[in-house]
Amino acid sequence: MSVIETSHLTKIYDEGPVAVRAVDDVSIQITEGEFTAVVGPSGSGKTTLLNIIGGLDRPSSGSVKVADVELGDMNEDQLIKFRLENIGFVFQSYNLIPVLTAKENTEFIMLLQGVSEKERDTRVLQLLDEVGIGEQANKRPSEMSGGQQQRVAVARALASRPKFVLADEPTANLDSKSAENLLDLMLQLNKEENVTFIFSTHDQRVIDRARRVITLEDGKILSDESR
Amino acid sequence: MILLKVAWKNIWRNKVRSLVVISAICLGLWAGVFGSAFVQGMMKSKIEAVIHTEISHIQFHAPGFRDEFNGKLFIPNSTNIAEKLANDNEIEAVSERVISMGMLASANKNSALRLVGINPSDEKKVTNIHTKLVEGSYFETNKKRPIVISKKTADDFKIKLNSKVVFTMQDVHGVIKHASFRVVGIYQTSNNMYDKMTAFVDISQLKKLYELENGSHEIAVWLKDHDQAEIKAKGFQENYQTLEVKPWMDLSSGMRMMIEAFDVYLYFIVGIILFALLFSILNTMLMAVLERVREIGMLMAIGMAKKKVFIMIMYETVFMTMIGVPIGFLLSWISIQYTGSHGIDLSGAAYENQGFESIIYPYLEAQSYVEVTIMVLIMSIAAAIYPALKALKLRPVEAIRKV
Ligand SMILES: Nc1ncnc2c1ncn2[C@@H]1O[C@H](COP(=O)(O)OP(=O)(O)OP(=O)(O)O)[C@@H](O)[C@H]1O
Ligand SMILES: [Mg+2]
């Protein structure tokens, strides 16, 4: 069953002197449990595509369905709620609330969802253990390394039990060792918990670990390979 | 709950900025409360000065007397009434006065003046002119026909202690009378107009001159409780229907107007302060929001409802207000207590000529404290609305893209 289905997605920016087709006629399907990398040179439309899939941005034409729900039919408040309940986000940076500890950051999203205290406590500890941050649970983002912060971000993304996790260049700010570790973690969660991941990246070693690679160029799909 | 916690912690991210806001609230409140207290203190001291030196709490007159000070309009049987009033246990003291409008003349000058005949020992209990003497004494003399005049009159007439003056007036039958008096005391109040117009002699001498047997023009009453004046006056009016009984606020024509003018002035001051506060909080909170664009964008991206973002930012201001207001309140209270008992000396500022005391004792009623505090609270919270709304306008995609 496909979790995400886009059809003829197009995003045109025409504020500048020339109109930019940031995403150009993209139709893809992502099935539950996939581990997909969206790759391509800078400016090829990776971020734009992920933002549209994540309900953060709207296409100029075409449509996105997530779990058979048409995102275009929702207003902004409905989209926020939809994101909270269905999508886990990992950004390149500024993922965490600076004033809260790792544990509190992970818990935060569950608080927004209204999850009971008992369930929150067990899930937070379990997740932080899984991402290897158990020891750092009471540290604030500023007291952790970039890699550790991204791990907390992954834990936070999973805490909401989303249909899939979207990660736009999650490793871009990490050194190569941390980047590989983060990817291994994501792979492991993908296998063990059957979490669907879609992420964008530039990093060849990260690309090598993906099981499906969608390559964009000038907003168009250049290739879509599964391996 | 989590929003409260995050909001609380957010305040301490930029300590300097938060302290600026807290101090602004604190200072705004202080300025508002203290400013009000200053103005009220000024007004209260002015009122008290007028009551104490000029009019006392309640006055009885024959109807119409106050219009033209027509000597024929006297209170018959006034001594009996005065004695009766003196037995009322809410009344501290009573003084009878005989009043005549006439001409005062010295060798150099003559001019219109209101001569007030008093019984010094009674009058001392009702007004405090006897404490305002700058030269001579308040009828403590064995001179024959003593008169106490103001410093203003003494200067205008170029007369001194022991000078002789002549007063010309009409008696109750309309006959012109002259009498000479000798200056035994010179007083000075803070009200130039009053000083210019008023001089005192012994009541029995003025009565004789008037040919007024059993009566006087004014009975002044000093109450034990200042605040009872209006109610007591109403009660007396019912008991003495042939007379006109008025409380202090209706006796001085300028008094009601002044009280109202001061109220306007007060609203003006507090208004300006509150606006300054509004803009300083608005500005700072706006900065705090703009600085966190990415973070707020992230929160909305991961699914934090706009309502919650709004509430979180409002909480931050509410917290700072809740810190600033009690401190400001305490500060105001302490400074009003201190200056209220020690006074603020304004003698350099030329207030005296307008009838103000040169030392101001700030004073504020409990109700005004509460009013100003509530206004500061409302203003602070209102000031946060715009920045909080601004945060809602953020589009997560754009917020996140900014690196
Ligand atoms: N808000 C915008 N207004 C105008 N043009 C935009 C806007 N956002 C993106 N673009 C343009 O759309 C195109 C795709 O941008 P996008 O950020 O999706 O690329 P990307 O593949 O994520 O690049 P990178 O690898 O540098 O992150 C680019 O040409 C970019 O300049
Ligand atoms: Mg990008």
XYZ file of C-alpha atoms and ligand atoms in Angstrom:
662
model
C 0.000 0.000 0.000
C 1.403 3.422 -0.881
C 1.779 5.909 1.911
C 2.541 8.787 -0.415
C 1.285 9.312 -3.898
C 2.046 12.393 -5.976
C 0.667 13.029 -9.388
C 2.061 15.580 -11.840
C 3.388 17.708 -9.020
C 4.661 21.039 -10.271
C 5.912 24.031 -8.322
C 6.685 27.210 -10.166
C 8.336 30.235 -8.541
C 7.648 33.235 -10.708
C 8.527 36.078 -8.385
C 11.976 36.571 -9.925
C 12.827 37.791 -13.430
C 12.437 34.276 -14.816
C 9.948 31.702 -13.625
C 11.659 28.712 -11.943
C 10.112 25.290 -12.203
C 11.456 24.020 -8.895
C 9.479 20.788 -9.193
C 8.373 19.766 -12.629
C 5.722 17.126 -13.253
C 6.764 14.696 -10.538
C 4.652 11.595 -10.061
C 5.924 9.095 -7.500
C 4.583 6.527 -5.100
C 6.189 5.591 -1.821
C 5.168 2.372 -0.184
C 5.123 1.636 3.509
C 8.494 0.566 4.853
C 10.555 2.114 2.064
C 13.907 3.800 2.682
C 14.151 6.404 -0.038
C 16.798 8.989 -0.847
C 15.988 12.018 -2.981
C 19.219 13.201 -4.566
C 20.347 15.728 -7.099
C 22.509 18.815 -7.462
C 21.885 21.974 -5.547
C 18.771 23.727 -6.796
C 17.346 20.569 -8.345
C 14.176 20.809 -6.206
C 14.786 18.301 -3.388
C 13.714 20.597 -0.592
C 10.743 21.888 -2.539
C 9.532 18.352 -3.224
C 9.899 17.222 0.382
C 8.153 20.347 1.645
C 5.199 19.705 -0.607
C 4.989 16.066 0.410
C 5.192 17.139 4.050
C 2.325 19.597 3.684
C 4.563 22.578 4.406
C 4.244 24.016 0.942
C 1.607 23.824 -1.742
C 2.158 22.799 -5.357
C 1.316 25.080 -8.259
C -0.425 22.139 -9.862
C -0.740 18.409 -9.362
C -1.681 16.673 -6.169
C -0.302 14.833 -3.130
C -2.087 12.127 -1.250
C -0.806 10.908 2.081
C -2.484 7.735 3.352
C -5.230 8.372 0.802
C -5.892 11.886 2.100
C -5.632 14.713 -0.417
C -3.435 17.435 1.127
C -4.738 20.091 -1.254
C -8.179 19.861 0.332
C -6.956 20.965 3.738
C -6.637 24.491 5.107
C -3.588 25.596 7.000
C -4.799 24.651 10.473
C -5.891 21.247 9.241
C -2.474 20.768 7.652
C -0.731 21.552 10.943
C -2.836 18.938 12.693
C -2.239 16.496 9.866
C 1.511 16.962 10.144
C 1.376 16.443 13.886
C -0.457 13.158 13.534
C 1.081 11.706 10.394
C 4.532 13.038 9.618
C 7.811 13.028 11.506
C 10.248 15.773 10.523
C 14.018 15.923 10.750
C 15.540 19.148 9.475
C 19.083 20.034 8.647
C 19.378 22.131 11.788
C 17.335 23.927 14.421
C 15.364 20.794 15.086
C 15.190 21.104 18.831
C 13.803 23.569 21.311
C 16.943 25.064 22.863
C 15.513 25.470 26.349
C 14.393 21.870 26.717
C 16.454 18.756 27.385
C 16.725 15.828 24.971
C 14.072 13.990 26.923
C 11.730 16.992 27.017
C 12.224 17.669 23.314
C 11.255 14.114 22.484
C 8.315 14.272 24.828
C 7.162 17.625 23.471
C 5.521 16.280 20.362
C 3.655 13.653 22.355
C 2.427 16.385 24.671
C 1.096 18.229 21.654
C -0.631 15.024 20.621
C -2.086 14.566 24.071
C -0.446 11.216 24.792
C -0.857 10.013 28.384
C 1.996 10.514 30.816
C 2.599 6.815 31.333
C 2.901 6.107 27.645
C 5.115 9.172 27.155
C 7.555 8.123 29.835
C 8.087 4.614 28.537
C 8.254 5.644 24.889
C 10.693 8.511 25.437
C 13.136 6.355 27.346
C 12.859 3.555 24.850
C 13.400 5.893 21.888
C 16.335 7.700 23.430
C 17.919 4.331 24.163
C 17.324 3.230 20.613
C 18.981 6.314 19.148
C 21.810 5.938 21.687
C 21.113 9.104 23.682
C 19.961 7.399 26.880
C 22.899 8.845 28.776
C 22.319 12.356 27.481
C 18.598 12.397 28.175
C 18.856 15.371 30.512
C 21.179 17.475 28.412
C 20.106 20.489 26.468
C 20.830 20.787 22.729
C 23.688 23.218 23.363
C 25.396 20.594 25.515
C 25.309 17.956 22.779
C 27.233 17.436 19.539
C 25.571 17.982 16.167
C 25.298 14.228 15.643
C 23.698 13.727 19.016
C 21.234 16.542 18.343
C 20.215 14.915 15.063
C 19.695 11.625 16.871
C 17.394 13.346 19.296
C 15.615 14.870 16.295
C 15.112 11.374 14.882
C 13.796 10.178 18.240
C 11.452 13.161 18.326
C 10.261 12.423 14.783
C 9.485 8.821 15.706
C 7.868 9.717 19.017
C 4.726 10.859 17.272
C 4.299 7.434 15.605
C 4.105 9.018 12.151
C 3.140 7.316 8.886
C 6.533 8.337 7.560
C 9.569 10.434 8.420
C 10.730 13.261 6.151
C 14.328 14.358 6.514
C 15.757 17.177 4.411
C 19.536 16.801 4.403
C 19.666 15.461 7.954
C 23.405 14.866 7.685
C 24.449 18.087 5.992
C 25.838 19.631 9.153
C 27.563 16.457 10.390
C 31.057 15.131 9.919
C 31.210 11.990 7.801
C 31.485 9.617 10.748
C 28.424 11.057 12.460
C 26.606 11.157 9.145
C 27.174 7.436 8.625
C 26.128 6.671 12.172
C 22.929 8.625 11.778
C 22.156 6.802 8.550
C 22.829 3.436 10.163
C 20.464 4.392 12.929
C 17.762 5.348 10.459
C 18.276 2.105 8.541
C 18.041 0.099 11.710
C 14.793 1.825 12.730
C 13.502 1.279 9.223
C 14.153 -2.440 9.522
C 13.195 -3.014 13.116
C 10.205 -0.717 13.416
C 9.223 -0.668 9.759
C 9.359 3.156 9.672
C 9.099 4.714 6.210
C 11.916 7.210 5.603
C 12.266 9.748 2.828
C 15.346 11.893 2.969
C 17.317 14.157 0.693
C 21.072 14.238 0.580
C 24.190 15.215 -1.312
C 26.432 12.768 0.434
C 27.489 9.769 -1.676
C 28.096 7.496 1.318
C 24.600 8.252 2.519
C 23.185 7.592 -0.907
C 24.892 4.193 -0.938
C 22.842 3.081 2.033
C 19.480 3.942 0.498
C 17.359 1.208 -0.971
C 15.552 3.470 -3.409
C 17.157 6.519 -4.959
C 15.139 9.169 -6.774
C 17.378 11.538 -8.702
C 16.123 15.026 -9.568
C 17.469 17.513 -12.043
C 15.867 20.890 -12.700
C 12.801 19.670 -10.851
C 12.317 16.631 -13.059
C 12.860 12.997 -12.154
C 16.029 11.895 -13.889
C 16.010 8.367 -12.526
C 14.219 6.268 -9.915
C 16.114 3.138 -8.936
C 15.366 0.523 -6.328
C 18.026 -1.927 -5.223
C 1.541 22.909 31.118
C 4.383 22.269 28.742
C 3.676 25.659 27.171
C 4.033 27.325 30.556
C 7.296 25.533 31.085
C 8.724 26.423 27.682
C 7.534 30.020 28.022
C 9.129 30.316 31.439
C 12.421 28.942 30.162
C 12.298 31.127 27.066
C 12.272 34.217 29.238
C 15.669 33.347 30.612
C 17.291 32.737 27.235
C 18.036 36.397 26.807
C 18.340 37.541 30.363
C 19.273 41.106 29.555
C 16.308 41.588 27.313
C 13.889 40.044 29.753
C 15.285 42.172 32.524
C 14.751 45.225 30.337
C 11.109 44.284 29.899
C 10.681 43.477 33.571
C 12.299 46.768 34.545
C 10.122 48.620 32.066
C 7.019 47.106 33.615
C 8.378 47.770 37.057
C 9.307 51.362 36.267
C 6.134 51.998 34.328
C 4.084 50.854 37.242
C 6.182 52.850 39.656
C 5.958 55.990 37.555
C 2.225 55.568 37.125
C 1.539 54.938 40.770
C 4.001 57.458 42.097
C 2.925 60.089 39.595
C -0.660 59.601 40.660
C 0.326 59.769 44.290
C 2.268 62.937 43.687
C -0.639 64.640 41.976
C -3.092 63.378 44.565
C -0.778 64.443 47.345
C -0.506 67.875 45.791
C -4.253 68.118 45.535
C -4.830 66.785 48.995
C -2.389 69.224 50.539
C -3.951 72.051 48.580
C -7.404 71.038 49.752
C -6.220 70.599 53.288
C -4.513 73.952 53.224
C -7.684 75.620 52.021
C -9.809 73.793 54.560
C -7.419 74.436 57.393
C -6.688 78.066 56.827
C -9.743 79.356 55.055
C -12.977 77.476 55.140
C -13.026 74.649 57.702
C -15.284 71.630 57.078
C -18.792 73.037 57.173
C -20.178 76.570 57.229
C -23.575 77.944 58.180
C -24.868 81.176 56.672
C -28.083 83.049 56.243
C -29.384 82.303 52.749
C -27.924 84.691 50.200
C -25.132 85.995 52.409
C -22.416 84.357 50.364
C -23.534 86.045 47.155
C -22.597 89.609 48.074
C -21.543 89.437 51.726
C -24.478 91.634 52.563
C -24.100 92.340 56.286
C -27.864 92.490 56.788
C -28.130 88.794 56.027
C -26.953 87.420 59.361
C -27.769 84.278 61.305
C -30.136 85.276 64.126
C -29.485 83.637 67.443
C -26.137 82.376 66.177
C -24.599 81.965 69.597
C -27.270 79.496 70.642
C -26.792 77.523 67.460
C -23.036 77.538 67.926
C -23.367 76.267 71.462
C -25.700 73.521 70.380
C -23.316 72.452 67.621
C -20.400 72.427 70.018
C -22.209 69.688 71.968
C -22.439 67.413 68.912
C -19.879 64.677 69.535
C -18.840 64.408 65.924
C -17.829 68.038 65.970
C -14.414 69.039 67.159
C -14.842 72.808 67.305
C -17.124 75.656 66.270
C -16.281 79.278 65.522
C -18.633 82.184 64.936
C -17.613 84.893 62.508
C -18.879 88.317 61.698
C -17.879 89.457 58.240
C -17.853 92.841 56.644
C -16.863 93.978 53.177
C -15.433 97.459 53.380
C -12.482 99.707 52.648
C -9.217 99.524 54.486
C -7.142 102.669 54.463
C -3.666 103.638 55.572
C -1.841 106.901 55.020
C -0.717 105.712 51.585
C -3.506 103.672 50.148
C -6.992 102.314 50.459
C -8.573 99.231 48.993
C -11.484 96.849 49.389
C -11.114 94.162 51.989
C -13.083 91.580 53.870
C -12.817 92.058 57.589
C -13.522 88.957 59.621
C -14.472 89.278 63.267
C -13.531 86.224 65.249
C -13.173 84.952 68.737
C -9.449 84.062 68.680
C -9.676 81.151 71.109
C -12.526 79.526 69.124
C -11.039 80.335 65.759
C -7.735 78.723 66.706
C -9.541 75.416 67.026
C -11.177 75.693 63.616
C -8.528 77.235 61.372
C -4.782 77.535 61.558
C -4.237 81.165 60.613
C -2.659 81.583 64.046
C 0.183 79.327 62.916
C 0.809 81.453 59.828
C 1.987 84.571 61.595
C 5.206 86.004 60.257
C 5.313 88.997 62.593
C 3.604 90.004 65.798
C 1.032 87.780 67.452
C -2.470 86.423 67.044
C -4.337 88.813 69.323
C -2.069 88.097 72.291
C -1.779 91.754 73.079
C -3.065 94.438 75.363
C -3.369 96.946 72.536
C -6.837 98.362 72.309
C -8.209 97.664 68.847
C -6.049 94.947 67.406
C -6.133 93.815 63.783
C -4.248 90.977 62.106
C -3.485 91.610 58.434
C -1.638 89.652 55.800
C 1.916 90.225 54.678
C 0.525 91.015 51.255
C -1.666 93.774 52.635
C 1.157 95.081 54.789
C 3.398 95.288 51.732
C 0.729 96.843 49.508
C -0.168 99.449 52.103
C 3.444 99.888 53.181
C 2.490 99.393 56.803
C 4.190 97.608 59.675
C 3.374 96.262 63.108
C 1.780 98.917 65.267
C 0.681 100.948 62.243
C -2.806 102.329 62.376
C -5.392 101.526 59.733
C -8.940 102.711 59.241
C -11.791 100.498 58.142
C -14.922 101.942 56.576
C -18.143 99.950 56.285
C -21.940 99.955 56.459
C -23.669 98.726 59.604
C -26.820 96.613 59.553
C -28.937 99.752 59.259
C -26.996 100.928 56.223
C -25.171 103.673 58.099
C -21.537 104.297 57.137
C -19.118 103.654 60.009
C -15.401 104.223 60.466
C -13.152 102.498 62.902
C -9.425 102.535 63.425
C -7.379 99.459 64.306
C -3.772 98.834 65.211
C -1.767 96.123 63.458
C -0.681 93.507 66.010
C 0.010 90.555 63.739
C 0.948 89.835 60.148
C 0.153 86.453 58.625
C 0.954 84.774 55.361
C -0.764 81.744 53.793
C 0.068 80.067 50.524
C -2.919 81.683 48.818
C -2.184 85.193 47.598
C -5.758 85.955 46.664
C -7.012 85.071 50.109
C -4.275 87.082 51.783
C -5.006 90.124 49.695
C -8.657 90.144 50.720
C -8.685 89.083 54.362
C -7.956 90.665 57.724
C -9.080 89.735 61.245
C -10.348 91.647 64.238
C -12.051 90.692 67.469
C -15.661 89.605 66.961
C -17.090 91.799 69.710
C -15.578 94.947 68.230
C -16.898 94.215 64.766
C -20.335 93.337 66.169
C -20.471 96.670 67.936
C -19.497 98.481 64.768
C -22.168 96.604 62.861
C -24.740 97.215 65.559
C -25.399 93.534 65.447
C -26.853 92.407 68.775
C -27.401 88.699 68.738
C -26.178 87.201 65.496
C -23.265 86.572 63.212
C -22.673 85.911 59.535
C -20.921 82.613 59.597
C -20.601 79.578 61.803
C -17.587 77.497 60.858
C -17.480 73.878 62.001
C -14.468 71.593 62.316
C -15.385 67.907 62.279
C -13.524 65.070 63.915
C -13.683 63.145 60.646
C -12.799 65.043 57.491
C -14.626 62.573 55.252
C -17.957 63.142 56.971
C -18.305 66.738 55.781
C -20.736 66.129 52.955
C -23.010 63.830 54.959
C -22.988 65.945 58.088
C -23.720 69.111 56.130
C -26.749 67.440 54.606
C -27.987 66.438 58.045
C -27.549 69.954 59.443
C -29.303 71.443 56.451
C -32.369 69.395 57.341
C -32.258 70.528 60.946
C -31.665 74.204 60.154
C -33.873 74.818 57.200
C -33.845 78.584 57.476
C -30.064 78.575 57.068
C -27.719 77.552 54.319
C -25.351 74.739 55.334
C -22.500 73.766 53.008
C -19.587 71.325 53.161
C -16.108 72.487 52.188
C -16.229 71.289 48.601
C -19.128 73.597 47.878
C -17.676 76.547 49.714
C -14.692 77.326 47.586
C -15.780 77.987 44.036
C -12.569 76.650 42.539
C -12.480 73.458 44.551
C -14.700 71.188 42.495
C -13.164 72.477 39.294
C -9.699 71.892 40.629
C -10.493 68.353 41.694
C -11.804 67.632 38.223
C -8.854 69.291 36.509
C -6.493 67.214 38.593
C -8.317 64.069 37.633
C -7.832 64.871 33.955
C -4.198 65.662 34.586
C -3.820 62.356 36.358
C -5.324 60.354 33.502
C -3.015 62.188 31.155
C 0.116 61.261 33.109
C -0.899 57.662 33.587
C -1.898 57.478 29.924
C 1.489 58.649 28.704
C 3.296 56.235 30.976
C 1.158 53.335 29.868
C 1.787 54.147 26.228
C 5.526 54.265 26.774
C 5.226 50.890 28.463
C 3.113 49.494 25.652
C 5.664 50.419 23.032
C 8.681 49.213 24.942
C 7.117 45.810 25.541
C 5.825 45.606 22.012
C 9.247 46.372 20.646
C 11.084 43.908 22.828
C 8.662 41.072 22.302
C 8.750 41.700 18.583
C 12.525 41.350 18.704
C 12.180 38.180 20.722
C 9.838 36.759 18.110
C 11.903 37.786 15.094
C 14.992 36.304 16.675
C 13.248 32.948 16.959
C 11.722 32.823 13.514
C 13.403 29.504 12.688
C 12.460 27.898 15.941
C 8.849 29.015 15.748
C 8.758 27.868 12.102
C 10.077 24.492 13.184
C 7.430 24.219 15.908
C 4.667 24.910 13.426
C 6.256 22.538 10.908
C 6.262 19.612 13.305
C 2.633 20.300 14.135
C 2.301 22.834 16.918
C -1.066 24.533 16.469
C -1.039 28.273 15.917
C -3.189 28.791 18.966
C -0.518 27.163 21.090
C 2.269 29.237 19.560
C 0.219 32.327 20.330
C -0.425 31.229 23.898
C 3.237 30.409 24.433
C 4.332 33.903 23.449
C 1.584 35.489 25.530
C 2.694 33.426 28.520
C 6.177 34.840 28.185
C 4.864 38.369 28.576
C 2.498 37.340 31.317
C 5.389 35.847 33.262
C 7.483 38.958 32.897
C 4.508 41.057 33.930
C 3.980 38.845 36.932
C 7.549 39.470 37.992
C 7.602 43.180 37.173
C 4.267 44.142 38.652
C 4.808 42.997 42.254
C 8.283 44.531 42.329
C 6.989 47.777 40.864
C 4.102 47.705 43.275
C 6.392 47.254 46.244
C 8.725 49.961 44.979
C 5.829 52.373 44.599
C 4.482 51.538 47.986
C 7.842 52.066 49.654
C 8.551 55.333 47.883
C 5.092 56.671 48.617
C 5.387 55.664 52.256
C 8.749 57.356 52.508
C 8.029 60.569 50.654
C 4.527 60.580 52.103
C 5.950 61.001 55.563
C 9.094 62.990 54.710
C 7.623 65.144 51.965
C 9.131 66.379 48.713
C 10.376 69.935 48.904
C 9.432 71.946 45.856
C 10.055 75.372 47.273
C 12.236 76.295 44.303
C 9.531 75.574 41.783
C 7.307 78.628 42.345
C 4.232 76.625 43.138
C 3.418 78.681 46.171
C 2.077 81.595 44.172
C -0.681 79.421 42.850
C -1.764 78.489 46.299
C 0.155 75.246 46.540
C 2.152 74.163 49.507
C 5.842 73.992 48.797
C 6.227 70.561 50.366
C 4.272 67.786 48.733
C 3.327 64.630 50.556
C 2.498 61.996 47.938
C -0.553 60.044 48.842
C -2.591 57.407 47.084
C -5.823 55.722 47.951
C -5.779 51.937 47.978
C -8.221 51.891 45.127
C -5.918 53.914 42.883
C -3.034 51.510 43.516
C -5.224 48.704 42.318
C -6.500 50.663 39.332
C -3.058 51.607 38.068
C -1.773 48.084 38.650
C -4.621 46.595 36.680
C -4.056 49.071 33.872
C -0.364 48.165 33.733
C -1.272 44.488 33.654
C -3.729 44.972 30.831
C -1.334 47.161 28.860
C 1.552 44.708 29.198
C -0.546 41.867 27.988
C -2.071 43.931 25.208
C 1.444 44.840 24.099
C 2.267 41.179 23.542
C -0.659 40.551 21.239
C 0.891 42.096 18.144
C 4.225 40.226 18.380
C 2.371 37.006 19.095
C 0.150 37.530 16.051
C 3.259 38.306 14.033
C 4.617 34.900 14.983
C 1.491 33.270 13.621
C 1.987 34.959 10.266
C 5.239 33.067 9.788
C 5.154 30.458 7.100
C 7.105 27.432 8.269
C 8.657 26.793 4.825
C 10.112 30.264 4.664
C 11.104 30.285 8.304
C 13.007 27.040 7.928
C 14.750 27.998 4.721
C 16.430 31.021 6.312
C 19.876 29.891 7.341
N 10.908 30.791 -2.142
C 11.487 30.671 -3.345
N 11.340 31.650 -4.275
C 11.904 31.536 -5.487
N 12.627 30.506 -5.876
C 12.822 29.501 -5.016
C 12.264 29.528 -3.711
N 12.612 28.396 -3.064
C 13.353 27.689 -3.926
N 13.479 28.337 -5.090
C 14.162 27.853 -6.273
O 13.679 26.579 -6.584
C 14.710 25.750 -7.023
C 14.744 24.502 -6.193
O 15.171 24.822 -4.879
P 15.324 23.739 -3.741
O 15.693 24.456 -2.510
O 14.136 22.885 -3.709
O 16.564 22.931 -4.251
P 17.431 21.845 -3.469
O 17.566 20.705 -4.373
O 16.864 21.619 -2.130
O 18.823 22.582 -3.345
P 19.937 22.404 -2.208
O 20.635 21.148 -2.487
O 20.808 23.586 -2.404
O 19.232 22.426 -0.883
C 15.991 26.558 -6.959
O 16.278 27.061 -8.255
C 15.647 27.658 -6.025
O 16.363 28.822 -6.358
Mg 17.525 21.817 -0.121
